[in-house]
Amino acid sequence: MDREQFKAAAHAAIDDIIDHFDTVPSKPVLSTVQPGYLRPLIPENPPTEPEEWSQIQEDVDSKIKPGLTHWQSPNFMAFFPAGVTYPSILGEMYSAAFNAPAFNWLCSPACTELETIVMDWVAKALGLPECFLSTSPNGGGGVIQGSASESIATMMVAARERRVRERALAEGLKEGTKEYEDRTMDLRPRLVALGSEQVHSSTAKGALIAGTRYRSIPTRLEDNMEMTGDALRAVLEQCEKDGLEPYYMTMTMGTTSTCAVDRFAEVKAVLKEKESWQRIWVHIDAAYAGAALVADEYQHIAKDWAEGIDSFEMNMHKWLLVNFDAGCCFVRNRLDLTTSLDITPAYLRNPYSEMGTVIDYRNWQISLGRRFRALKIWFVMRSYGLVGLKNHIRKCVSIGEVFTDLVRSRSDLFEIVTKPAFALTVLRVRNPKAVTANGTAHTVAQPDEVSCDLTKEVYEKINAAGEIFITSSVIAGIYVIRVVGASTTVEEKHLRRAFDILVETTEAVLKEKAE
Ligand code: PLP
C-alpha cells in the first residue's frame, strides 16, 4: 500500500468507523452467530496475491461485523463497560504510526516522558495522594499496563521479591550467593497472597503466576460484601497458625459482582497491630470504579491511601473514555518494582540508564517492548478536560440512580441485594411467597431457592431476547442480576427501557409459573 492508497483506504475506513458508531445504538447488542461461524467464510490459506483494500473492507462488513458484541451500544449493561471515544482512536492511530516499543528511555524519549507526565495527570485527576506521583519525594510514579490483571501480577511479583529479599538480608545473607538464592527459594512456598472472597479472579491468578499461595477473606451480605478488619484479622491469625506468611493483599474499590468498596480504614488499623502485618504489600484494585475518583464527591475514598498502600490501579479503558488498553498503575516506591524486575544484559545498556536519571519502563512491567499508550490518554484528557470526564461519570451515576429507584418502586417484584454503587444495581426477583405482610423485604437478603430459579430464568430470557445485554452473578449463595449502564452512549431512556424489559420478563415468567 503506497501513501496515496493509504490515504484513500484510511478515509474509507474512518467513514466506516463513524458509520459504525452512528448505527451501533440501533443494532442488536448481541451477535447471533454460532460458534465456528467464521471459518467457512475465510479462505483456509493466506492469499498469494495482494488484495485491494476495498475487498478487505468489504469483508470487515460482511464477515466481522456480524460477529461483534456491541460493547459501545447503550444497551450493553453487562460486565463493566469498555468505552472508546474519537480522541482515543486518534491516539491509537498515532501510536501505531510511531510504533516505538520504548522499553528504555533512549528507545523513544517522548514515549517515556509523556507516560510519566500523563500518569501524574491521571493521579491528580483521581485525587490520589501525592505519594503516587513521579515527583513525590518517596519515588512513586505511574506506569501504563495492559490490564488490571497484568498490574496485579506484576505488583505481586515485586511484593514477593521485596519480602524474600528483606528476609534473606535480615538473616545476613549476601545477594548473589548460593545461600541467598537457596533461602529466597525456601521462603517462597510459605508466602500467601490475600484478597476478599469478592476480589477479582486476577488476584488468585497473580498468585499462581508469582508461584505463591492464595487465601481469601470471607465477606458477608450483612457487611455489603466488603472486606472488614475483623475478617482480615481472623485470616491473618489462621495463616500464622498454619505457618504461612502473608506478603501481599488486594483490596478492592468496586468489586466485580457488586461494586463493594473494602473497608480501608478498618483494614489499615488491623495491619498496624503486628509488625509482620505492616510489611504486607497492599494493592488497591479499582479497575472499574476507580474512574469515579475524577468526580470530587468520590475523592474522600482515596483520603486514607496516603499511608499503608503500596500500589493502586484503575483501568481508564473501562469507564474513563479511553479504549482498551489503558491500565493505569501507580506505586508508592518505584524501587520496589525496579529492584525486583530489572534484568539488564549488555544489549540493553546505555549511558542514560546507567546514569539513573531516566525511567526505563521495561523494569516496571513483565514484557520488554511496550505500546505508546500515553498518547491516547493525553488526547482524551485534553479533548474532554476534567470537566468532561467528571460529567461522564456523573451522568452514568445519576441515570444508574434512576434505574435503582425504578427497581425499588416495584418492591413487589424485585429486591435490591447490595448497596447500589458506581452506576451498578444488583437485584434479584423476589420469591412471591416470601414477601412480608407489608410488602417490604428482609433488610439483608436471605438465600432462597425459588428466588434463585426465578432470577436465573428472567436473566436468561432477557439476554436471549437480545434487546439489552446484562450479566448475572452469585453472591453469598444468592443468584443476582447486575445492571450497569455506563457505556459512553448510554442515556436515561436506555435504563428506563431496561427496567421495562425487566418488569415485562419477570411478569411473564411469574404468570407462566402461576398457570
Ligand atoms: N479487577 C476488577 C475489580 C475487575 O472488575 C476486573 C474486570 O472486570 C479486573 C480486575 C480485570 O480486569 P482486566 O481485564 O483489566 O485484567
Coordinates of C-alpha atoms and ligand atoms in Angstrom, one line a residue:
M1 CA 0.0 0.0 0.0
D2 CA 1.6 3.3 -1.0
R3 CA 0.8 6.7 0.5
E4 CA -2.0 7.5 -1.9
Q5 CA -3.6 4.2 -1.4
F6 CA -3.2 4.6 2.3
K7 CA -4.9 8.0 2.2
A8 CA -7.8 6.6 0.3
A9 CA -8.1 3.5 2.4
A10 CA -7.8 5.4 5.7
H11 CA -10.6 7.8 4.6
A12 CA -12.8 4.9 3.7
A13 CA -12.0 3.2 7.0
I14 CA -12.7 6.3 9.0
D15 CA -16.0 6.9 7.2
D16 CA -16.9 3.3 8.0
I17 CA -15.9 3.6 11.7
I18 CA -18.0 6.8 12.0
D19 CA -20.9 5.0 10.4
H20 CA -20.4 2.1 12.8
F21 CA -20.7 4.4 15.8
D22 CA -23.7 6.1 14.4
T23 CA -25.5 2.8 13.8
V24 CA -24.5 0.8 16.9
P25 CA -27.2 2.1 19.1
S26 CA -29.9 0.8 16.8
K27 CA -28.2 -2.6 16.3
P28 CA -28.8 -5.7 18.5
V29 CA -26.3 -5.6 21.2
L30 CA -25.5 -9.3 21.0
S31 CA -24.3 -11.1 17.9
T32 CA -26.4 -14.0 16.8
V33 CA -23.7 -16.0 15.1
Q34 CA -23.0 -19.6 16.2
P35 CA -19.6 -20.9 17.4
G36 CA -17.3 -21.6 14.4
Y37 CA -19.3 -19.2 12.1
L38 CA -16.1 -17.5 10.7
R39 CA -14.0 -20.4 9.5
P40 CA -16.1 -21.2 6.4
L41 CA -16.2 -17.5 5.5
I42 CA -12.4 -17.1 5.4
P43 CA -10.1 -18.9 3.0
E44 CA -8.1 -21.7 4.6
N45 CA -4.8 -20.3 3.3
P46 CA -3.4 -16.7 3.2
P47 CA -3.7 -15.0 -0.2
T48 CA -0.8 -15.5 -2.6
E49 CA -1.5 -12.3 -4.5
P50 CA -2.1 -8.8 -2.9
E51 CA -5.7 -7.8 -2.4
E52 CA -7.4 -4.4 -2.8
W53 CA -8.3 -2.5 0.4
S54 CA -11.9 -2.3 -0.9
Q55 CA -12.1 -6.1 -0.8
I56 CA -10.7 -6.3 2.7
Q57 CA -13.0 -3.6 4.0
E58 CA -15.9 -5.4 2.4
D59 CA -15.0 -8.5 4.4
V60 CA -14.9 -6.5 7.6
D61 CA -18.5 -5.5 6.8
S62 CA -19.8 -8.9 5.8
K63 CA -17.8 -11.3 7.9
I64 CA -16.5 -9.5 11.0
K65 CA -19.3 -7.0 12.0
P66 CA -22.0 -9.8 12.3
G67 CA -19.8 -11.5 14.9
L68 CA -19.4 -8.4 17.1
T69 CA -20.8 -8.0 20.6
H70 CA -21.5 -4.3 20.7
W71 CA -19.8 -3.0 23.8
Q72 CA -20.4 0.5 22.6
S73 CA -24.1 0.0 22.5
P74 CA -26.1 1.9 25.1
N75 CA -27.9 -1.4 25.6
F76 CA -24.7 -3.0 26.8
M77 CA -25.3 -3.2 30.6
A78 CA -23.2 -6.3 31.2
F79 CA -19.9 -6.9 33.0
F80 CA -18.3 -3.4 33.2
P81 CA -18.2 -1.1 30.2
A82 CA -15.3 -0.8 27.7
G83 CA -15.5 2.8 26.5
V84 CA -14.0 4.3 23.4
T85 CA -14.0 7.8 22.1
Y86 CA -12.8 9.5 18.9
P87 CA -9.7 11.2 20.5
S88 CA -8.7 7.8 21.9
I89 CA -8.9 6.3 18.5
L90 CA -6.7 9.1 17.2
G91 CA -4.2 8.2 19.9
E92 CA -4.2 4.6 18.7
M93 CA -3.6 5.8 15.1
Y94 CA -0.6 7.9 16.1
S95 CA 0.7 5.1 18.4
A96 CA 0.5 2.6 15.5
A97 CA 2.2 5.0 13.2
F98 CA 5.1 5.9 15.5
N99 CA 5.3 2.2 16.6
A100 CA 8.1 2.7 19.1
P101 CA 8.4 -0.2 21.6
A102 CA 10.0 2.2 24.1
F103 CA 11.3 -0.2 26.7
N104 CA 14.2 2.1 27.6
W105 CA 14.0 5.9 27.7
L106 CA 16.5 6.0 24.9
C107 CA 14.3 4.0 22.6
S108 CA 12.0 7.0 22.2
P109 CA 12.2 9.6 24.9
A110 CA 8.8 11.1 24.1
C111 CA 7.1 7.8 24.8
T112 CA 8.6 7.5 28.3
E113 CA 8.4 11.2 29.2
L114 CA 4.8 11.6 28.1
E115 CA 3.8 8.5 30.0
T116 CA 5.3 9.8 33.2
I117 CA 3.7 13.2 32.8
V118 CA 0.3 11.8 31.8
M119 CA 0.3 9.3 34.7
D120 CA 0.9 12.3 37.0
W121 CA -2.1 14.0 35.4
V122 CA -4.2 10.9 36.0
A123 CA -3.1 10.6 39.6
K124 CA -4.0 14.3 40.1
A125 CA -7.3 13.9 38.3
L126 CA -8.2 11.0 40.6
G127 CA -7.2 12.9 43.7
L128 CA -4.6 10.2 44.6
P129 CA -2.3 11.0 47.4
E130 CA 0.9 12.7 46.4
C131 CA 3.0 9.6 47.2
F132 CA 1.9 8.1 43.8
L133 CA 3.2 11.0 41.7
S134 CA 6.5 10.7 39.9
T135 CA 7.6 13.9 41.5
S136 CA 7.0 12.6 45.1
P137 CA 9.9 12.6 47.5
N138 CA 9.3 8.9 48.1
G139 CA 10.0 8.0 44.5
G140 CA 6.5 6.9 43.4
G141 CA 5.0 7.0 40.0
G142 CA 2.6 5.6 37.4
V143 CA 3.0 3.2 34.6
I144 CA 0.5 2.1 31.9
Q145 CA -0.1 -1.6 31.9
G146 CA -2.2 -3.6 29.5
S147 CA -4.8 -4.6 32.1
A148 CA -5.7 -4.8 35.8
S149 CA -4.6 -8.4 35.8
E150 CA -1.2 -7.5 34.5
S151 CA -0.8 -4.8 37.1
I152 CA -1.8 -7.2 39.9
A153 CA 0.5 -10.0 38.7
T154 CA 3.4 -7.5 38.4
M155 CA 2.8 -6.0 41.8
M156 CA 2.6 -9.5 43.3
V157 CA 6.0 -10.5 41.8
A158 CA 7.5 -7.3 43.2
A159 CA 5.9 -7.9 46.6
R160 CA 7.2 -11.4 46.7
E161 CA 10.7 -10.3 45.8
R162 CA 10.6 -7.5 48.3
R163 CA 9.6 -9.9 51.0
V164 CA 12.2 -12.7 50.3
R165 CA 14.9 -10.1 49.9
E166 CA 14.1 -8.5 53.2
R167 CA 14.1 -11.8 54.9
A168 CA 17.3 -13.1 53.4
L169 CA 19.2 -9.8 54.0
A170 CA 17.9 -9.7 57.6
E171 CA 19.4 -13.2 58.1
G172 CA 22.8 -11.8 57.0
L173 CA 22.9 -13.5 53.6
K174 CA 24.6 -11.8 50.7
E175 CA 22.7 -11.2 47.4
G176 CA 24.2 -13.2 44.5
T177 CA 25.4 -16.1 46.7
K178 CA 24.0 -19.6 46.5
E179 CA 22.9 -19.4 50.2
Y180 CA 20.9 -16.3 49.4
E181 CA 19.3 -18.0 46.4
D182 CA 18.5 -21.1 48.4
R183 CA 17.0 -19.1 51.2
T184 CA 14.8 -17.0 49.0
M185 CA 13.5 -20.1 47.2
D186 CA 12.8 -21.8 50.5
L187 CA 10.7 -18.9 51.6
R188 CA 8.5 -18.7 48.5
P189 CA 6.2 -21.7 49.2
R190 CA 5.2 -20.3 52.6
L191 CA 4.2 -17.0 51.2
V192 CA 0.4 -16.2 50.9
A193 CA -1.4 -13.6 48.8
L194 CA -4.7 -12.4 50.2
G195 CA -7.9 -10.9 48.8
S196 CA -11.5 -10.9 49.9
E197 CA -13.9 -13.6 48.6
Q198 CA -15.2 -10.9 46.3
V199 CA -11.8 -9.9 44.8
H200 CA -11.5 -10.3 41.1
S201 CA -10.1 -13.7 39.9
S202 CA -6.9 -11.9 38.7
T203 CA -5.6 -11.9 42.3
A204 CA -5.7 -15.7 42.5
K205 CA -4.2 -15.9 39.0
G206 CA -1.5 -13.4 40.1
A207 CA -0.6 -15.7 43.0
L208 CA -0.4 -18.6 40.6
I209 CA 1.9 -16.6 38.3
A210 CA 4.0 -15.4 41.3
G211 CA 4.2 -19.1 42.5
T212 CA 2.8 -18.4 45.9
R213 CA -0.3 -19.5 47.8
Y214 CA -3.6 -17.7 47.9
R215 CA -6.1 -17.4 50.7
S216 CA -9.4 -15.5 50.6
I217 CA -11.0 -13.4 53.3
P218 CA -14.7 -14.1 53.9
T219 CA -17.3 -11.5 53.2
R220 CA -20.9 -11.2 54.3
L221 CA -24.0 -9.7 52.9
E222 CA -24.5 -8.1 56.3
D223 CA -21.3 -6.1 55.5
N224 CA -22.4 -5.4 51.9
M225 CA -19.7 -7.9 50.8
E226 CA -17.0 -5.5 51.9
M227 CA -13.8 -6.8 53.4
T228 CA -13.8 -5.9 57.1
G229 CA -10.9 -5.6 59.6
D230 CA -12.2 -8.4 61.8
A231 CA -12.5 -10.9 58.9
L232 CA -9.0 -10.0 57.8
R233 CA -7.6 -10.4 61.3
A234 CA -9.1 -13.9 61.6
V235 CA -7.4 -14.9 58.3
L236 CA -4.0 -13.4 59.3
E237 CA -4.1 -15.3 62.6
Q238 CA -5.0 -18.5 60.8
C239 CA -2.1 -18.0 58.4
E240 CA 0.2 -17.7 61.4
K241 CA -1.2 -20.9 62.9
D242 CA -0.6 -22.7 59.6
G243 CA 3.0 -21.4 59.4
L244 CA 2.2 -19.2 56.4
E245 CA 3.5 -15.7 55.7
P246 CA 1.1 -13.2 54.1
Y247 CA 3.1 -10.9 51.8
Y248 CA 0.5 -9.3 49.6
M249 CA -3.1 -8.3 49.7
T250 CA -5.5 -6.9 47.1
M251 CA -8.2 -4.5 48.4
T252 CA -10.9 -3.6 46.0
M253 CA -12.7 -0.3 45.3
G254 CA -15.7 -1.6 43.3
T255 CA -15.7 -5.4 43.3
T256 CA -16.7 -7.1 40.1
S257 CA -20.0 -8.6 41.3
T258 CA -21.4 -5.8 43.3
C259 CA -19.1 -2.8 43.3
A260 CA -18.4 -3.1 47.0
V261 CA -15.6 -1.0 48.5
D262 CA -13.4 -2.8 51.0
R263 CA -13.1 -1.0 54.4
F264 CA -9.7 0.6 54.1
A265 CA -9.7 2.4 57.5
E266 CA -10.5 -0.8 59.4
V267 CA -8.0 -2.9 57.4
K268 CA -5.3 -0.4 57.9
A269 CA -5.9 -0.4 61.7
V270 CA -5.7 -4.2 61.7
L271 CA -2.5 -4.3 59.7
K272 CA -0.9 -1.9 62.3
E273 CA -1.5 -4.5 65.1
K274 CA 1.6 -6.5 64.2
E275 CA 5.0 -5.6 62.8
S276 CA 4.9 -8.5 60.3
W277 CA 1.4 -7.5 59.1
Q278 CA 2.6 -3.9 58.4
R279 CA 5.0 -5.3 55.8
I280 CA 2.3 -6.8 53.7
W281 CA 2.2 -5.1 50.3
V282 CA -1.3 -3.6 49.9
H283 CA -2.6 -3.1 46.4
I284 CA -5.9 -1.4 45.6
D285 CA -7.7 -2.8 42.6
A286 CA -10.1 -0.1 41.4
A287 CA -10.3 -1.4 37.9
Y288 CA -13.7 -0.1 37.1
A289 CA -14.8 2.1 40.0
G290 CA -11.5 4.0 40.2
A291 CA -12.7 6.1 37.4
A292 CA -15.3 7.7 39.7
L293 CA -12.5 9.3 41.6
V294 CA -12.4 12.0 39.0
A295 CA -15.6 13.4 40.5
D296 CA -14.9 15.4 43.6
E297 CA -17.7 13.7 45.6
Y298 CA -15.8 10.4 45.4
Q299 CA -12.3 11.6 46.3
H300 CA -12.9 11.1 50.0
I301 CA -12.4 7.4 49.3
A302 CA -8.8 8.0 48.5
K303 CA -8.0 10.1 51.5
D304 CA -6.9 7.1 53.6
W305 CA -4.4 5.9 51.0
A306 CA -1.6 8.3 51.8
E307 CA -0.2 5.7 54.2
G308 CA -0.1 1.9 54.1
I309 CA -1.0 1.4 50.4
D310 CA 1.9 0.3 48.2
S311 CA 0.1 0.4 44.8
F312 CA -3.1 1.3 43.1
E313 CA -4.6 0.5 39.7
M314 CA -7.6 1.5 37.6
N315 CA -8.5 0.9 34.0
M316 CA -9.2 4.1 32.0
H317 CA -10.4 1.7 29.4
K318 CA -13.4 0.7 31.4
W319 CA -15.2 3.9 32.4
L320 CA -13.0 6.8 31.5
L321 CA -13.4 7.2 27.8
V322 CA -10.0 5.7 26.7
N323 CA -10.2 2.5 24.6
F324 CA -8.6 -0.8 25.7
D325 CA -5.8 -1.0 26.8
A326 CA -5.1 1.7 29.4
G327 CA -4.4 0.1 32.8
C328 CA -3.1 2.9 35.0
C329 CA -1.0 1.5 37.8
F330 CA 0.7 3.6 40.5
V331 CA 3.4 2.6 43.0
R332 CA 4.5 4.3 46.2
N333 CA 8.1 3.2 45.7
R334 CA 9.3 2.6 42.2
L335 CA 12.4 1.0 43.6
D336 CA 10.2 -1.9 44.8
L337 CA 9.5 -2.6 41.1
T338 CA 12.8 -1.9 39.6
T339 CA 14.8 -3.8 42.1
S340 CA 12.7 -6.8 41.5
L341 CA 12.3 -6.6 37.8
D342 CA 15.5 -5.0 36.4
I343 CA 17.5 -7.6 34.5
T344 CA 20.0 -5.7 32.2
P345 CA 22.0 -7.7 29.7
A346 CA 24.7 -5.9 27.7
Y347 CA 22.4 -5.2 24.8
L348 CA 20.1 -3.1 26.9
R349 CA 22.8 -0.9 28.5
N350 CA 23.1 2.7 27.6
P351 CA 24.6 5.8 29.2
Y352 CA 21.2 7.3 30.2
S353 CA 20.0 4.2 32.0
E354 CA 23.4 3.9 33.7
M355 CA 23.2 7.4 35.0
G356 CA 19.9 6.5 36.6
T357 CA 18.3 9.8 35.7
V358 CA 15.7 8.4 33.3
I359 CA 12.8 5.9 33.7
D360 CA 13.1 2.7 31.8
Y361 CA 9.6 1.3 31.9
R362 CA 10.7 -2.2 31.0
N363 CA 11.6 -2.5 34.7
W364 CA 8.1 -1.7 35.7
Q365 CA 6.3 -4.4 33.8
I366 CA 6.5 -8.0 32.5
S367 CA 7.3 -7.5 28.9
L368 CA 10.2 -5.7 27.4
G369 CA 8.5 -3.8 24.5
R370 CA 5.5 -1.6 25.1
R371 CA 3.0 0.4 23.2
F372 CA 2.8 4.2 23.2
R373 CA -0.4 4.2 25.2
A374 CA 0.2 7.6 26.8
L375 CA -0.9 9.4 23.6
K376 CA -4.5 8.2 23.7
I377 CA -4.8 9.2 27.4
W378 CA -3.3 12.6 26.7
F379 CA -5.6 13.1 23.8
V380 CA -8.7 12.1 25.8
M381 CA -7.8 14.2 28.8
R382 CA -7.2 17.2 26.6
S383 CA -10.2 16.7 24.4
Y384 CA -12.7 16.3 27.3
G385 CA -10.9 18.2 30.1
L386 CA -11.5 17.3 33.7
V387 CA -15.0 18.8 33.3
G388 CA -15.9 16.3 30.5
L389 CA -14.5 13.3 32.5
K390 CA -16.5 14.3 35.6
N391 CA -19.6 14.9 33.6
H392 CA -19.4 11.4 32.1
I393 CA -19.1 9.7 35.5
R394 CA -21.9 11.9 37.0
K395 CA -24.2 11.3 34.1
C396 CA -23.8 7.5 34.5
V397 CA -24.2 7.5 38.2
S398 CA -27.3 9.7 38.0
I399 CA -29.0 7.5 35.5
G400 CA -28.0 4.5 37.5
E401 CA -29.8 6.0 40.4
V402 CA -32.9 6.5 38.2
F403 CA -32.8 2.7 37.4
T404 CA -32.3 1.8 41.1
D405 CA -35.3 3.9 42.1
L406 CA -37.4 2.2 39.4
V407 CA -36.4 -1.2 40.7
R408 CA -37.3 0.0 44.3
S409 CA -40.7 1.2 43.0
R410 CA -41.5 -2.5 42.2
S411 CA -40.6 -4.0 45.5
D412 CA -43.4 -6.4 44.9
L413 CA -41.3 -8.0 42.2
F414 CA -37.7 -7.2 43.0
E415 CA -35.2 -6.9 45.8
I416 CA -32.0 -4.9 45.7
V417 CA -29.4 -7.2 47.2
T418 CA -26.4 -4.9 47.8
K419 CA -25.9 -1.2 48.1
P420 CA -26.1 0.3 44.6
A421 CA -22.9 1.9 43.7
F422 CA -21.0 3.4 40.7
A423 CA -24.0 3.0 38.3
L424 CA -24.4 -0.7 39.2
T425 CA -27.6 -2.1 40.5
V426 CA -27.6 -5.7 41.9
L427 CA -31.0 -7.2 42.2
R428 CA -33.0 -10.4 42.3
V429 CA -36.5 -11.4 41.6
R430 CA -38.5 -11.9 44.8
N431 CA -39.9 -15.2 45.7
P432 CA -43.6 -14.2 45.6
K433 CA -44.3 -16.3 48.6
A434 CA -41.6 -14.7 50.7
V435 CA -43.0 -11.2 50.5
T436 CA -43.7 -10.0 54.0
A437 CA -47.1 -8.7 55.1
N438 CA -46.3 -5.0 54.5
G439 CA -44.6 -5.8 51.2
T440 CA -41.1 -5.0 52.3
A441 CA -38.1 -7.3 52.2
H442 CA -35.7 -8.5 55.0
T443 CA -33.1 -5.9 55.4
V444 CA -30.5 -8.4 54.3
A445 CA -31.4 -10.8 51.5
Q446 CA -31.5 -14.5 52.5
P447 CA -30.7 -17.3 50.2
D448 CA -33.9 -18.5 48.6
E449 CA -34.1 -21.3 46.0
V450 CA -37.3 -20.1 44.4
S451 CA -35.9 -16.6 44.0
C452 CA -32.6 -18.0 42.6
D453 CA -34.5 -20.0 40.0
L454 CA -36.8 -17.1 39.1
T455 CA -33.9 -14.7 38.8
K456 CA -31.9 -17.1 36.6
E457 CA -34.9 -17.6 34.3
V458 CA -35.6 -13.9 34.0
Y459 CA -31.9 -13.2 33.3
E460 CA -31.6 -15.9 30.7
K461 CA -34.8 -14.8 28.9
I462 CA -33.7 -11.2 28.8
N463 CA -30.3 -12.0 27.2
A464 CA -31.9 -14.5 24.8
A465 CA -34.3 -11.8 23.6
G466 CA -31.2 -9.7 22.9
E467 CA -32.5 -6.1 23.2
I468 CA -30.2 -5.5 26.2
F469 CA -27.2 -7.4 27.5
I470 CA -26.8 -7.9 31.2
T471 CA -24.8 -10.3 33.4
S472 CA -25.6 -12.3 36.5
S473 CA -23.5 -13.4 39.5
V474 CA -23.9 -15.4 42.7
I475 CA -23.1 -13.7 45.9
A476 CA -23.5 -15.3 49.4
G477 CA -25.4 -18.1 47.8
I478 CA -27.9 -15.7 46.1
Y479 CA -28.3 -15.6 42.3
V480 CA -28.4 -11.9 41.2
I481 CA -28.8 -9.8 38.1
R482 CA -26.3 -7.0 37.6
V483 CA -27.3 -3.9 35.5
V484 CA -24.7 -1.3 34.8
G485 CA -25.4 1.5 32.4
A486 CA -22.1 3.1 31.9
S487 CA -21.2 2.9 28.2
T488 CA -20.2 6.2 26.5
T489 CA -23.5 6.4 24.7
V490 CA -26.0 5.4 27.5
E491 CA -28.9 7.8 28.3
E492 CA -31.6 7.7 30.8
K493 CA -34.1 6.4 28.3
H494 CA -32.0 3.2 27.8
L495 CA -32.1 2.4 31.5
R496 CA -35.9 3.1 31.6
R497 CA -36.3 0.7 28.7
A498 CA -34.1 -1.9 30.5
F499 CA -36.4 -1.6 33.5
D500 CA -39.5 -2.1 31.4
I501 CA -37.9 -5.2 29.9
L502 CA -37.1 -6.5 33.4
V503 CA -40.6 -6.0 34.6
E504 CA -42.2 -7.4 31.4
T505 CA -40.0 -10.5 31.5
T506 CA -40.5 -11.1 35.2
E507 CA -44.3 -10.7 35.0
A508 CA -44.3 -13.2 32.0
V509 CA -42.2 -15.7 34.0
L510 CA -44.4 -15.4 37.1
K511 CA -47.5 -15.7 35.0
E512 CA -46.2 -18.8 33.4
K513 CA -45.4 -20.3 36.8
A514 CA -48.8 -19.5 38.1
E515 CA -50.6 -21.2 35.3
Ligands
PLP1 N1 -10.5 -6.1 38.9 C1 -11.8 -5.9 38.8 C2 -12.4 -5.3 40.1 C3 -12.5 -6.1 37.7 O1 -13.8 -5.9 37.7 C4 -11.8 -6.6 36.6 C5 -12.6 -6.9 35.3 O2 -13.7 -6.5 35.1 C6 -10.5 -6.9 36.6 C7 -9.8 -6.6 37.8 C8 -9.7 -7.5 35.5 O3 -9.6 -6.5 34.5 P1 -8.6 -6.7 33.3 O4 -9.4 -7.2 32.2 O5 -8.1 -5.3 33.0 O6 -7.5 -7.6 33.7

